[in-house]
Structures are given as C-alpha cells and as structure tokens.
Coordinates of C-alpha atoms in Angstrom, one line a residue:
Chain A
M1 CA 164.9 82.6 82.9
T2 CA 166.4 82.9 79.4
D3 CA 168.1 86.1 78.2
E4 CA 165.9 86.0 75.1
R5 CA 162.8 86.1 77.2
V6 CA 164.0 89.0 79.3
R7 CA 164.9 90.9 76.2
R8 CA 161.5 90.3 74.6
L9 CA 159.7 91.4 77.8
L10 CA 161.7 94.6 78.1
R11 CA 161.1 95.5 74.5
R12 CA 157.3 95.0 75.0
A13 CA 157.2 97.1 78.1
A14 CA 156.2 100.3 76.3
P15 CA 156.3 103.5 78.4
P16 CA 153.0 105.5 78.3
G17 CA 152.9 108.4 75.9
E18 CA 156.1 107.4 74.1
L19 CA 155.5 109.3 70.9
D20 CA 154.3 112.4 72.6
A21 CA 157.4 112.4 74.8
E22 CA 159.6 112.0 71.8
R23 CA 157.8 114.9 70.0
R24 CA 158.2 117.2 73.1
A25 CA 161.8 116.2 73.6
W26 CA 162.8 116.9 70.0
A27 CA 161.2 120.3 70.1
I28 CA 163.3 121.2 73.2
I29 CA 166.5 119.6 71.9
R30 CA 166.1 121.4 68.5
A31 CA 165.6 124.7 70.3
A32 CA 168.7 124.2 72.4
Y33 CA 170.8 123.4 69.4
D34 CA 172.7 126.2 67.9
P35 CA 174.4 125.2 64.6
A36 CA 176.8 128.0 64.8
T37 CA 178.0 127.0 68.2
A38 CA 178.1 123.4 67.4
A39 CA 180.2 124.1 64.3
R40 CA 182.8 126.1 66.3
P41 CA 186.2 124.4 65.8
R42 CA 187.8 122.9 68.8
A43 CA 191.4 123.0 69.7
W44 CA 193.0 126.2 71.0
P45 CA 192.1 127.1 74.6
T46 CA 191.0 130.7 74.1
R47 CA 191.1 132.0 77.6
P48 CA 194.9 131.6 78.1
L49 CA 195.4 133.2 74.7
I50 CA 193.3 136.1 75.5
A51 CA 195.0 136.5 78.8
L52 CA 198.4 136.3 77.1
A53 CA 197.3 138.9 74.5
A54 CA 196.1 141.1 77.3
V55 CA 199.5 140.9 79.1
L56 CA 201.4 141.6 75.9
A57 CA 199.1 144.6 75.2
L58 CA 199.6 145.9 78.8
V59 CA 203.4 145.7 78.2
A60 CA 203.0 147.6 74.9
A61 CA 200.8 150.1 76.7
A62 CA 203.4 150.8 79.3
L63 CA 206.1 151.3 76.7
S64 CA 204.2 153.5 74.3
P65 CA 203.2 157.2 74.7
P66 CA 199.4 156.7 74.1
G67 CA 199.5 154.1 76.8
R68 CA 196.3 155.1 78.4
A69 CA 194.2 154.6 75.3
V70 CA 195.7 151.1 74.8
G71 CA 195.1 150.3 78.4
G72 CA 191.4 151.1 77.9
W73 CA 191.3 148.9 74.8
V74 CA 192.8 146.0 76.8
R75 CA 190.2 146.2 79.4
D76 CA 187.6 145.8 76.8
A77 CA 189.3 142.8 75.2
I78 CA 189.3 140.9 78.5
G79 CA 185.7 141.6 79.1
R80 CA 185.7 144.4 81.6
E81 CA 183.4 146.6 79.8
R82 CA 183.4 150.1 81.3
V83 CA 180.8 152.8 80.9
A84 CA 180.7 156.2 82.5
G85 CA 177.8 155.7 84.9
R86 CA 176.1 158.5 86.6
P87 CA 178.2 161.6 87.3
D88 CA 176.3 162.4 90.5
A89 CA 177.2 159.1 92.1
R90 CA 178.3 159.2 95.7
A91 CA 181.8 158.0 96.5
A92 CA 180.8 155.4 99.1
L93 CA 177.9 153.4 100.4
A94 CA 177.4 155.5 103.6
S95 CA 173.8 154.3 104.3
L96 CA 170.9 152.4 102.8
P97 CA 167.9 154.5 101.8
A98 CA 165.4 152.3 103.6
P99 CA 165.3 150.4 106.9
G100 CA 166.6 146.8 106.7
R101 CA 169.8 145.0 106.0
L102 CA 171.3 143.9 102.7
L103 CA 173.0 140.6 102.1
V104 CA 175.7 140.9 99.5
V105 CA 178.0 138.4 97.8
S106 CA 181.3 139.7 96.4
R107 CA 184.6 138.3 95.3
R108 CA 185.8 138.5 98.9
G109 CA 182.8 136.7 100.3
T110 CA 179.4 137.4 101.8
W111 CA 178.6 140.6 103.7
V112 CA 175.7 142.0 105.8
V113 CA 175.2 145.7 105.2
S114 CA 173.3 147.6 107.9
E115 CA 171.1 150.6 107.3
D116 CA 173.8 152.9 108.5
G117 CA 176.2 151.5 105.8
S118 CA 178.3 149.5 108.2
K119 CA 179.4 146.1 106.8
R120 CA 180.2 142.8 108.4
R121 CA 181.9 140.1 106.4
L122 CA 180.5 136.7 107.3
G123 CA 183.2 134.7 105.4
A124 CA 184.2 133.4 102.0
Y125 CA 180.8 132.3 101.1
A126 CA 179.6 132.1 97.5
D127 CA 175.8 132.5 98.0
A128 CA 173.4 133.3 100.8
S129 CA 169.8 133.8 101.8
W130 CA 168.0 135.4 104.7
S131 CA 165.7 133.5 107.1
P132 CA 162.2 135.1 106.9
R133 CA 162.6 137.4 109.8
G134 CA 166.3 138.1 109.3
L135 CA 167.3 136.2 112.5
H136 CA 169.6 133.8 110.5
V137 CA 171.3 133.5 107.2
V138 CA 172.1 130.4 105.2
L139 CA 175.4 130.4 103.4
V140 CA 177.1 128.1 100.9
R141 CA 180.8 127.5 100.4
G142 CA 181.8 124.6 98.1
P143 CA 180.1 121.5 99.4
R144 CA 179.0 123.2 102.7
L145 CA 175.7 124.6 103.6
V146 CA 176.0 126.7 106.8
A147 CA 173.3 128.2 109.0
S148 CA 174.5 131.2 110.9
T149 CA 173.4 134.3 112.7
P150 CA 173.9 137.7 110.8
T151 CA 176.8 138.3 113.2
G152 CA 178.6 135.2 112.0
E153 CA 177.8 132.7 114.8
I154 CA 177.5 129.3 113.1
R155 CA 174.5 127.2 114.2
W156 CA 174.9 124.1 112.0
T157 CA 176.5 122.9 108.8
L158 CA 175.7 120.2 106.3
T159 CA 178.1 118.8 103.6
R160 CA 176.9 117.7 100.2
R161 CA 179.4 117.0 97.4
P162 CA 180.4 118.3 95.0
R163 CA 178.9 121.7 95.5
V164 CA 175.9 123.2 97.2
L165 CA 174.2 126.1 95.5
A166 CA 171.3 128.6 95.7
P167 CA 170.0 128.2 99.2
R168 CA 166.5 129.6 99.8
W169 CA 164.9 129.8 103.2
S170 CA 161.1 129.1 103.2
P171 CA 158.7 131.8 104.4
S172 CA 157.8 129.7 107.5
G173 CA 161.5 129.4 108.5
F174 CA 161.2 125.6 108.8
R175 CA 162.7 124.5 105.5
I176 CA 165.7 125.4 103.3
A177 CA 165.8 124.5 99.6
Y178 CA 169.2 124.1 97.9
G179 CA 170.7 122.5 94.9
V180 CA 173.4 119.8 94.4
R181 CA 174.3 119.2 90.8
G182 CA 170.9 119.2 89.1
T183 CA 169.1 117.8 92.1
L184 CA 166.8 120.0 94.3
R185 CA 167.1 119.2 98.0
V186 CA 165.4 120.4 101.2
V187 CA 166.6 120.4 104.7
N188 CA 164.7 121.5 107.8
G189 CA 165.6 124.8 109.3
D190 CA 167.3 123.1 112.2
G191 CA 169.6 121.1 109.9
E192 CA 167.8 117.8 109.6
P193 CA 166.6 115.7 108.0
D194 CA 167.9 116.4 104.5
R195 CA 166.4 114.9 101.4
A196 CA 166.2 115.1 97.6
V197 CA 162.8 116.4 96.4
A198 CA 163.3 116.7 92.7
P199 CA 165.8 115.0 90.4
L200 CA 166.1 117.7 87.7
A201 CA 165.9 121.4 88.5
V202 CA 167.4 124.4 86.8
P203 CA 170.0 125.5 89.3
G204 CA 168.8 128.4 91.4
S205 CA 165.3 128.5 89.7
W206 CA 163.4 127.5 92.9
A207 CA 161.2 129.8 94.9
W208 CA 159.0 129.1 98.0
A209 CA 155.4 130.1 97.7
P210 CA 154.6 132.8 100.3
G211 CA 151.4 132.7 102.3
A212 CA 150.7 129.0 101.8
D213 CA 149.7 126.8 104.8
R214 CA 152.1 124.1 103.5
H215 CA 155.7 124.2 102.2
L216 CA 155.2 124.7 98.5
L217 CA 158.2 125.0 96.3
A218 CA 158.2 126.0 92.7
Y219 CA 161.0 125.1 90.4
A220 CA 161.8 124.8 86.7
T221 CA 163.3 121.8 84.9
P222 CA 165.8 122.0 82.0
G223 CA 163.2 120.5 79.7
G224 CA 160.9 123.5 80.0
A225 CA 158.6 122.5 82.8
V226 CA 157.5 124.5 85.9
R227 CA 156.4 122.5 88.9
L228 CA 155.0 123.2 92.3
L229 CA 155.9 120.7 94.8
D230 CA 154.3 120.1 98.2
V231 CA 157.5 119.4 100.0
D232 CA 156.1 117.7 103.1
A233 CA 153.8 115.5 101.2
G234 CA 156.5 114.7 98.6
R235 CA 153.9 115.3 95.9
A236 CA 153.5 117.7 93.0
R237 CA 150.6 120.1 93.2
W238 CA 150.8 120.9 89.5
A239 CA 153.2 120.8 86.6
V240 CA 153.2 122.8 83.4
R241 CA 155.2 121.2 80.7
G242 CA 156.4 122.0 77.2
L243 CA 157.2 125.7 77.7
E244 CA 158.9 127.0 74.6
Q245 CA 161.9 128.2 76.6
P246 CA 163.1 126.7 79.9
P247 CA 162.8 129.3 82.7
R248 CA 165.8 130.0 84.8
K249 CA 164.3 132.0 87.6
L250 CA 161.0 131.9 89.4
V251 CA 159.6 134.6 91.6
W252 CA 156.3 134.8 93.6
S253 CA 154.2 137.8 94.2
A254 CA 154.0 138.7 97.9
D255 CA 150.5 137.4 98.2
G256 CA 151.4 134.1 96.6
K257 CA 148.8 134.5 93.8
R258 CA 151.1 135.0 90.9
L259 CA 154.3 133.2 89.8
V260 CA 156.6 134.7 87.2
A261 CA 159.0 132.5 85.4
L262 CA 161.9 134.2 83.6
A263 CA 163.4 132.6 80.5
D264 CA 165.9 134.2 78.2
A265 CA 163.4 135.8 75.8
V266 CA 160.1 135.4 77.5
V267 CA 158.4 135.9 80.9
Y268 CA 155.6 133.5 81.8
V269 CA 152.9 134.5 84.3
F270 CA 151.1 131.8 86.2
D271 CA 148.4 131.8 88.8
A272 CA 148.8 129.8 92.1
R273 CA 147.0 126.8 90.5
G274 CA 149.5 126.6 87.6
R275 CA 147.4 128.1 84.9
L276 CA 149.6 130.0 82.4
L277 CA 147.9 133.4 82.3
R278 CA 150.1 135.2 79.9
S279 CA 153.5 135.6 78.5
Q280 CA 155.7 138.6 77.7
P281 CA 158.6 138.9 75.2
P282 CA 161.4 141.3 76.1
P283 CA 159.8 144.8 76.0
L284 CA 160.8 148.0 74.3
G285 CA 163.0 146.5 71.7
S286 CA 165.1 144.5 74.2
A287 CA 166.5 141.1 73.3
Q288 CA 167.1 139.2 76.5
F289 CA 165.7 139.0 80.1
V290 CA 168.4 139.2 82.8
D291 CA 166.6 139.3 86.2
T292 CA 163.3 139.9 87.8
E293 CA 161.8 140.6 91.2
F294 CA 158.2 141.1 92.4
A295 CA 157.4 144.3 94.2
R296 CA 156.7 143.9 97.9
R297 CA 153.0 144.6 97.4
G298 CA 150.6 144.0 94.5
H299 CA 151.4 142.2 91.2
A300 CA 154.0 144.6 89.6
F301 CA 157.4 143.2 89.0
A302 CA 160.7 144.8 87.9
V303 CA 162.6 143.2 85.0
V304 CA 166.1 143.8 83.7
A305 CA 166.2 143.3 80.0
R306 CA 169.3 143.7 77.7
H307 CA 169.0 145.5 74.5
M308 CA 170.9 144.4 71.4
A309 CA 172.5 147.9 71.0
G310 CA 174.6 147.4 74.2
R311 CA 172.1 149.0 76.6
T312 CA 170.1 147.5 79.4
R313 CA 166.8 148.6 80.7
V314 CA 164.8 148.1 83.9
V315 CA 161.1 148.1 83.3
L316 CA 158.1 147.6 85.5
L317 CA 155.5 145.2 84.4
D318 CA 152.1 144.3 85.8
A319 CA 151.3 140.6 86.0
E320 CA 147.7 141.4 85.3
R321 CA 148.4 143.4 82.2
V322 CA 151.3 141.9 80.3
P323 CA 152.1 142.0 77.4
A324 CA 150.8 145.5 77.5
G325 CA 152.1 148.5 79.3
P326 CA 155.8 148.1 80.4
R327 CA 157.0 151.2 82.2
L328 CA 160.6 152.2 81.7
V329 CA 162.3 152.8 85.0
F330 CA 166.0 153.0 84.0
N331 CA 168.0 152.8 80.8
G332 CA 171.8 152.4 81.0
E333 CA 174.7 151.8 78.8
G334 CA 176.4 148.4 79.1
R335 CA 175.2 145.8 81.6
L336 CA 172.7 146.0 84.4
S337 CA 172.4 142.7 86.2
R338 CA 170.1 142.5 89.2
V339 CA 167.2 144.1 90.9
S340 CA 166.2 144.0 94.6
W341 CA 163.3 145.8 96.4
S342 CA 163.7 147.4 99.8
P343 CA 161.7 145.8 102.6
D344 CA 159.3 148.8 102.6
G345 CA 158.9 148.5 98.8
R346 CA 159.8 152.1 98.2
W347 CA 163.3 151.6 96.7
L348 CA 164.6 149.4 94.0
L349 CA 168.3 148.6 94.0
V350 CA 169.7 148.1 90.5
T351 CA 173.3 146.8 90.1
W352 CA 175.2 148.2 87.2
P353 CA 178.4 146.3 86.8
S354 CA 179.5 148.1 83.6
A355 CA 179.6 151.3 85.5
D356 CA 180.8 149.8 88.8
Q357 CA 177.8 151.5 90.4
W358 CA 174.7 150.6 92.4
L359 CA 171.5 152.6 91.8
F360 CA 168.8 153.1 94.4
L361 CA 165.7 154.2 92.6
R362 CA 162.8 155.8 94.5
M363 CA 159.7 153.9 93.4
P364 CA 157.2 153.9 91.9
R365 CA 157.9 157.0 89.9
V366 CA 161.7 157.1 90.1
G367 CA 161.4 160.4 91.9
E368 CA 165.0 160.2 93.1
V369 CA 168.1 158.2 92.0
R370 CA 170.9 157.6 94.5
A371 CA 174.0 156.2 92.7
I372 CA 176.9 154.7 94.6
A373 CA 180.3 154.6 92.7
D374 CA 183.2 152.3 93.0
I375 CA 181.1 149.5 94.4
Q376 CA 183.7 146.7 93.8
R377 CA 186.1 148.4 96.2
E378 CA 183.3 148.9 98.6
F379 CA 183.2 145.1 99.1
D380 CA 186.9 144.4 98.4
P381 CA 188.8 147.2 100.3
G382 CA 192.3 147.3 99.0
G383 CA 191.4 145.2 96.0
G384 CA 191.3 146.5 92.4
R385 CA 188.6 146.4 89.8
T386 CA 188.4 142.7 89.0
G387 CA 185.3 142.7 86.8
T388 CA 183.4 140.7 89.5
A389 CA 180.5 142.8 90.6
P390 CA 179.1 142.5 94.1
R391 CA 175.6 141.2 94.0
P392 CA 172.8 141.8 96.5
V393 CA 171.1 138.5 97.3
G394 CA 168.5 139.7 99.8
W395 CA 167.3 143.0 101.4
C396 CA 165.7 141.9 104.6
C397 CA 163.6 143.2 107.4
A398 CA 165.1 145.5 110.0
P399 CA 166.6 143.7 113.1
Chain B
M1 CA 176.9 96.6 72.6
P2 CA 174.5 98.3 70.2
G3 CA 175.7 99.2 66.8
F4 CA 177.9 102.2 66.8
G5 CA 179.0 101.9 63.2
R6 CA 180.3 104.5 60.8
G7 CA 176.8 105.8 60.4
E8 CA 176.7 107.2 63.9
A9 CA 180.2 108.7 63.7
A10 CA 179.1 110.5 60.5
L11 CA 175.9 111.8 62.2
V12 CA 178.0 113.1 65.1
R13 CA 180.4 114.8 62.7
G14 CA 177.4 116.3 60.8
A15 CA 175.8 117.6 64.0
Q16 CA 179.1 119.1 65.1
A17 CA 179.3 120.8 61.7
G18 CA 175.9 122.4 62.3
S19 CA 173.6 119.9 60.5
V20 CA 170.1 119.9 62.1
A21 CA 169.2 116.9 60.0
D22 CA 172.1 114.9 61.4
L23 CA 171.3 115.9 64.9
E24 CA 167.7 114.8 64.4
A25 CA 168.8 111.5 63.0
L26 CA 171.0 111.0 66.1
F27 CA 168.1 111.9 68.3
R28 CA 165.6 109.6 66.6
E29 CA 168.1 106.8 66.7
H30 CA 168.8 107.1 70.4
W31 CA 165.7 108.6 72.0
P32 CA 163.4 105.5 72.1
R33 CA 166.0 103.4 74.0
A34 CA 167.1 106.2 76.3
Y35 CA 163.5 107.0 77.3
R36 CA 162.6 103.4 77.7
A37 CA 165.7 102.6 79.7
A38 CA 165.0 105.6 82.1
Y39 CA 161.3 104.5 82.4
L40 CA 162.2 100.9 83.2
V41 CA 164.4 102.1 86.0
V42 CA 162.2 104.9 87.5
H43 CA 158.7 103.7 86.6
D44 CA 157.5 107.2 86.2
A45 CA 156.8 108.5 82.7
A46 CA 157.3 112.2 83.6
A47 CA 160.6 111.6 85.4
A48 CA 161.8 109.3 82.6
E49 CA 161.1 112.0 80.0
D50 CA 163.0 114.6 82.0
I51 CA 165.9 112.3 82.5
A52 CA 166.2 111.3 78.9
Q53 CA 165.6 114.9 77.8
E54 CA 168.3 116.3 80.1
A55 CA 170.8 113.7 78.9
F56 CA 170.2 114.8 75.3
L57 CA 170.5 118.5 76.3
A58 CA 173.8 117.7 77.9
A59 CA 174.9 116.0 74.7
V60 CA 173.8 119.0 72.6
R61 CA 175.6 121.4 74.9
A62 CA 178.8 119.3 74.8
L63 CA 178.6 118.5 71.1
G64 CA 181.4 120.9 70.1
R65 CA 183.8 119.2 72.5
F66 CA 182.7 115.7 71.9
D67 CA 185.4 113.3 70.8
R68 CA 184.2 111.7 67.6
R69 CA 186.4 108.6 68.2
R70 CA 184.2 107.7 71.1
P71 CA 180.8 106.1 70.6
F72 CA 177.9 108.4 71.4
G73 CA 175.5 105.8 72.8
P74 CA 177.4 104.6 75.9
W75 CA 178.1 108.2 76.8
L76 CA 174.4 109.1 76.6
H77 CA 173.3 105.9 78.4
R78 CA 175.7 106.4 81.2
I79 CA 174.1 109.8 82.0
V80 CA 170.5 108.4 81.6
V81 CA 171.0 105.3 83.8
N82 CA 173.0 107.0 86.5
R83 CA 170.4 109.8 86.7
A84 CA 167.6 107.3 86.8
I85 CA 169.2 105.4 89.6
D86 CA 169.7 108.6 91.6
W87 CA 166.1 109.5 91.0
A88 CA 164.8 106.1 92.0
R89 CA 166.9 106.0 95.1
A90 CA 165.7 109.5 96.2
R91 CA 162.1 108.3 95.8
Q92 CA 162.8 105.2 97.8
L93 CA 164.2 107.4 100.5
R94 CA 161.1 109.5 100.6
R95 CA 159.0 106.4 101.0
E96 CA 161.2 105.2 103.8
V97 CA 160.5 108.3 105.8
G98 CA 156.7 107.9 105.2
D99 CA 156.1 110.3 102.3
E100 CA 154.2 109.7 99.1
P101 CA 156.2 109.5 95.8
A102 CA 156.9 113.0 94.6
D103 CA 156.4 113.1 90.8
L104 CA 153.9 113.9 89.4
P105 CA 150.2 114.1 88.5
D106 CA 150.9 114.0 84.8
P107 CA 148.1 114.4 82.3
A108 CA 149.0 111.1 80.8
P109 CA 148.1 108.1 83.0
A110 CA 151.4 106.5 84.2
R111 CA 150.2 103.1 83.3
P112 CA 151.6 100.7 80.7
R113 CA 149.3 100.2 77.8
N114 CA 149.4 96.4 77.4
P115 CA 149.2 93.5 79.8
Y116 CA 152.7 92.3 79.0
S117 CA 154.0 95.7 80.1
A118 CA 152.0 95.6 83.3
G119 CA 153.5 92.3 84.4
V120 CA 157.1 93.3 83.6
I121 CA 156.8 96.7 85.2
A122 CA 155.4 95.2 88.3
A123 CA 158.1 92.6 88.5
L124 CA 160.9 95.1 87.9
A125 CA 159.4 97.5 90.5
A126 CA 160.1 94.9 93.1
L127 CA 163.8 95.1 92.4
S128 CA 166.2 97.7 93.7
P129 CA 167.1 100.6 91.3
E130 CA 170.6 99.2 91.0
H131 CA 169.3 95.7 90.0
R132 CA 166.8 97.3 87.5
A133 CA 169.6 99.3 86.0
V134 CA 171.9 96.4 85.2
I135 CA 169.1 94.4 83.8
V136 CA 168.0 97.3 81.6
L137 CA 171.6 97.9 80.4
R138 CA 172.2 94.2 79.7
H139 CA 168.9 93.2 78.2
L140 CA 167.4 96.3 76.7
L141 CA 170.5 98.2 75.7
E142 CA 172.5 95.1 75.1
Y143 CA 175.8 96.0 76.9
T144 CA 178.1 93.3 78.0
P145 CA 178.8 92.9 81.8
G146 CA 182.2 94.4 81.2
E147 CA 180.8 97.5 79.5
I148 CA 178.1 97.8 82.2
A149 CA 180.9 97.7 84.9
R150 CA 182.6 100.6 83.1
L151 CA 179.4 102.6 82.6
L152 CA 178.4 102.4 86.2
D153 CA 181.9 102.4 87.7
L154 CA 181.3 99.0 89.4
P155 CA 183.5 95.9 89.7
R156 CA 182.5 93.4 87.1
G157 CA 181.7 90.8 89.8
T158 CA 179.1 93.2 91.2
V159 CA 177.5 93.5 87.9
N160 CA 177.4 89.8 87.4
S161 CA 175.9 89.2 90.8
R162 CA 173.3 91.9 90.3
L163 CA 172.3 90.4 87.0
R164 CA 172.0 86.9 88.4
R165 CA 170.0 88.0 91.4
G166 CA 167.8 90.3 89.4
L167 CA 167.0 87.7 86.8
D168 CA 166.2 85.2 89.5
E169 CA 163.8 87.5 91.2
L170 CA 162.2 88.5 87.8
A171 CA 161.7 84.8 86.9
E172 CA 160.1 84.1 90.3
R173 CA 157.7 87.0 89.9
L174 CA 156.8 86.5 86.3
G175 CA 156.3 82.7 86.5
P176 CA 156.7 80.3 83.6
E177 CA 157.1 81.6 80.1
D178 CA 153.6 80.9 78.8
A179 CA 152.2 83.2 81.5
T180 CA 153.7 86.2 79.9

C-alpha cells in the first residue's frame, strides 16, 4: 500500500459535524482566552520574591516601633487576608449542633468529628468521602485510594499514578468514583474491578444521582458539557453540550430530580433527563460562584457567591424558581468558601477562612448563628495560622 | 513535519501579546487536523471534539509560558494523540469486560458522510489504538518516524514496526486501489 494512497484516504475520511465542532470549540477557546493574562510577561518567579519580601518586611517589623501594623500588612501581602469575624464566636468546637459526624480535611490530614466535638485523625489524607451510611470512608493520599472505617482501620487500597483525587461514594455503596488526571474512574466498593469511565472530566465535578435504580454518575467536561453516565452499562444516558461556561461542581437534589451545575458566573439547573430548565447569574450583585449544596429535602440549594467589593454571601435559591427570589442567608467580609448541610437538614455549616471561623446557621430562617473561632488550630493543634483553612467534605449520618 | 514557519511563530507571539485575531488564526490553522487526528484514533465524534478542545484549552492556559522557539503543532498533537490513545484503550477495556461503549448518544450521527470515509474508518477500527495513532501521525499529520518516536516516547524501531504492520493490515482490509 503506497504512502500516497494512505494519505489520500485519511484526508477523505471526514469526521461528522466537522464545521459545527469547530464553531463550538472556537467559542469555548475564545471564552477561555484572557488577553490580559496571555500578555503577562514571563520571567521572574513571583512566589519566591513575594516570600523574600515578606521575610524582609517581617525583619523590618521586628526592628521598628510600629511593628504590629507592619506585621498586619505583611500578612495581607502574602495572601492571608484577615477579617474580624463574629465577636460572639466560641473559642472551640465543643460539639456539633446536630446529630451526625463531620469529615474534615485540614493541613494536618483528614479528621472525623463526632457530635460531642471529639476528633479522630485518620491520617495525612488530602480528600475524603463518606460511604452512604457512614460505615466507611474513602480517602486519598497522592496516588493512593484507601477505603477505611471511620476509626482508621484500612480495608483496601488502590494505587493510580500520578495522583488520585475527589473520591465520591455512590448512594448504593457499591461504587466509588474518583479522578486521575482528567480521567474519571470507578471502582467497586470492595476495591475491584477498577476502570476508566470517561476520558475528560473536570476534576471533582462528578456527582452520583441519588434514588436511581442504576449507578448514574453526572460529570462536567472542560469543554462545557454535562453528561450523565450509566456506569454499569458503560453508556451515556444524556449529554448537554455547549454550555457557555464549563461547570466545575455538580450537585443533585436529594430526590434525584434536579441537578445543579455550578460554573464561575452561572448556575445551571437541569432535570433528571438532562433538560436545561433555567440558569442563574450570581445574585445580589455578586461576581462569582464559589460553592453550592442542595438542602437535604426539597429543591432549595445554598450557594456561596463572592462579591466584587471584597464580601462573600451565602444565599438560598430554589431550583424551581431561579433566577427569581434568592434569599440572603449570610453576608461576610472577605472569603467564605464552602457550605455543608447537617444530616437532619436543620443546620448549614459555612466556612469563613478570612475570619478563621466556622458558622453553623440554623435553617431555614437563620434563627441562630453559632460561630467557632480559631478553626485552623482546632485541626492543627500546636500549629500556627497557615492560611490553609480546614474544609468539611461531608456531614454524615449518626453512627 | 507540517510547516511550522515564521508565520506560526508570529501568531504565537501575537496570541501571547493578547491578540485574539492571532489566537483565532492559530486555532483555525490547527483545529481541523487536531480534530481529525483524534477522530481517526477514537472513532467517536463527541470524544474527538472533547479531546481536541481540551488540547487547545491546555494550550491557551499555558500560552503565557509557551517557549516561542518551539513549534506549536507538535506540542498540540502530542496531547491530542496521547489523549486519544488513552480514551480508545479505556473503551477497549470496557468492551473486554462485556460493557457497551461509553460515549455518547450525540445528536449528530457518528457516521462518516461519504463512502470513502466509511471504508477507511472501518479498516482503521480493526487496528489497535497504538497502530492507528502512528498511522495518523505519519500519514495525516506528516511527521517522520523519528518525530513520532519523540512525540509518543517510543523507540524508533517500535514506530517503524507499528507503521509497517498497520499499513499491511489496512491494505488487506481496503483491497486494491480502485476499490477505494
């Protein structure tokens, strides 16, 4: 067979929808291109310089009378923004306001917090997820995926290089989804077999559909698609392509009838069959969505949205009514990062890294706020304020 | 190797300086071959679109750090073809364990639009992803075996043997020239 013939044949083998694909791709590439960032000059590594500047400033602070003020400025320069937080904050996390156990990832590893406030460190794991009834946790550390009991007894491990991320246990308990590079993989709850189910997924975007009789996994692609995969059949149930912004987190309502996809500046609401019902820009003058979580019942979901003026808001939206009617739940200076609902749905935990506080808000009317101060030290006893905020990754059922 | 002349270097420089027009020119220049290469390896239009799109997104994200002395095309094609091989392998694995192919009931029918395409696609589909990839790199993207070896991190002898074996199988499946 001549080279020329092969060349001719390959050039004739036109993929279907070539022009449409090019049009869609250009729209996405164009949206991802920021001329200002592209034009940024290369060269000096900025982090070491900032660190050096910070060290020099600290020395200056120690040597000068108004040292405290300079020290505060240095903290700002290296990114540890600090705001006052709530003055009525309690000094320690002595208990959780609702039954259940909280899984928390901090700089020192992953912890299980019991209702009475006691904490057990499971190890130096970077992410974690509960099994549906809280009998097990799945943890990740570098290339290792580890299934363990909440008391730290390891059941099995799996190694996938270079790095495993964002494990999610299915509601049935029989499957665990996780990422390796851009690939979405699924392993059975007993550790085997393990397989790739999607080649391109936004890291951590995946979410299992609750209440389904099959293992249905929704995920987003970097190109702006949301897909629902029947994992056992190895077949997509539906795909929605060409979303204006690629979502980075998907969450299901508890009844599995609504799926919310969170992108930087829009929230998309889908029904279980993949119909895009509505979309919502950041509400109340906010500029960027940060996190979202559905309430334990109904179709309301909490959203963290950052405001351009250096404030962050938590609002409650209703999947049936967006874009109308966001209800402000909390409005704080600086950065709020995550929301988690208690298992009974009565409390919403909001993390507030800028104030080094956690807030437990009594829902739905925010009748009470319990603030916990010094939350970094809570999960790093003996450590200092590092700027790495502990993050709750699951508030599960009582044992 | 495809033409990476001064024109391309100028486009990369322009895109790095913030020119949308230069970025678009770069995209229009490289998209058709990147998409087609991915498609000929994975045989799935939706997956090929994602793979090519993701490679371009990676390029856009890394644009500020891109070394202009290096040609853009090989860097892009390396991402595209390696991703495509990974995807095709994963799909093969699913089939081995008895499942159906995963992706995707796309609105567009995943079928080539002319009879020439149908024959080539079917013949390529009978090869392994690794064999398809070297044939696509050699005969669609026009890299030399040495360049393919560097792109795929393979010994040159492996590239040559894959090319030889792949072409033999293609010839057998496609029949004499006048049949295509």
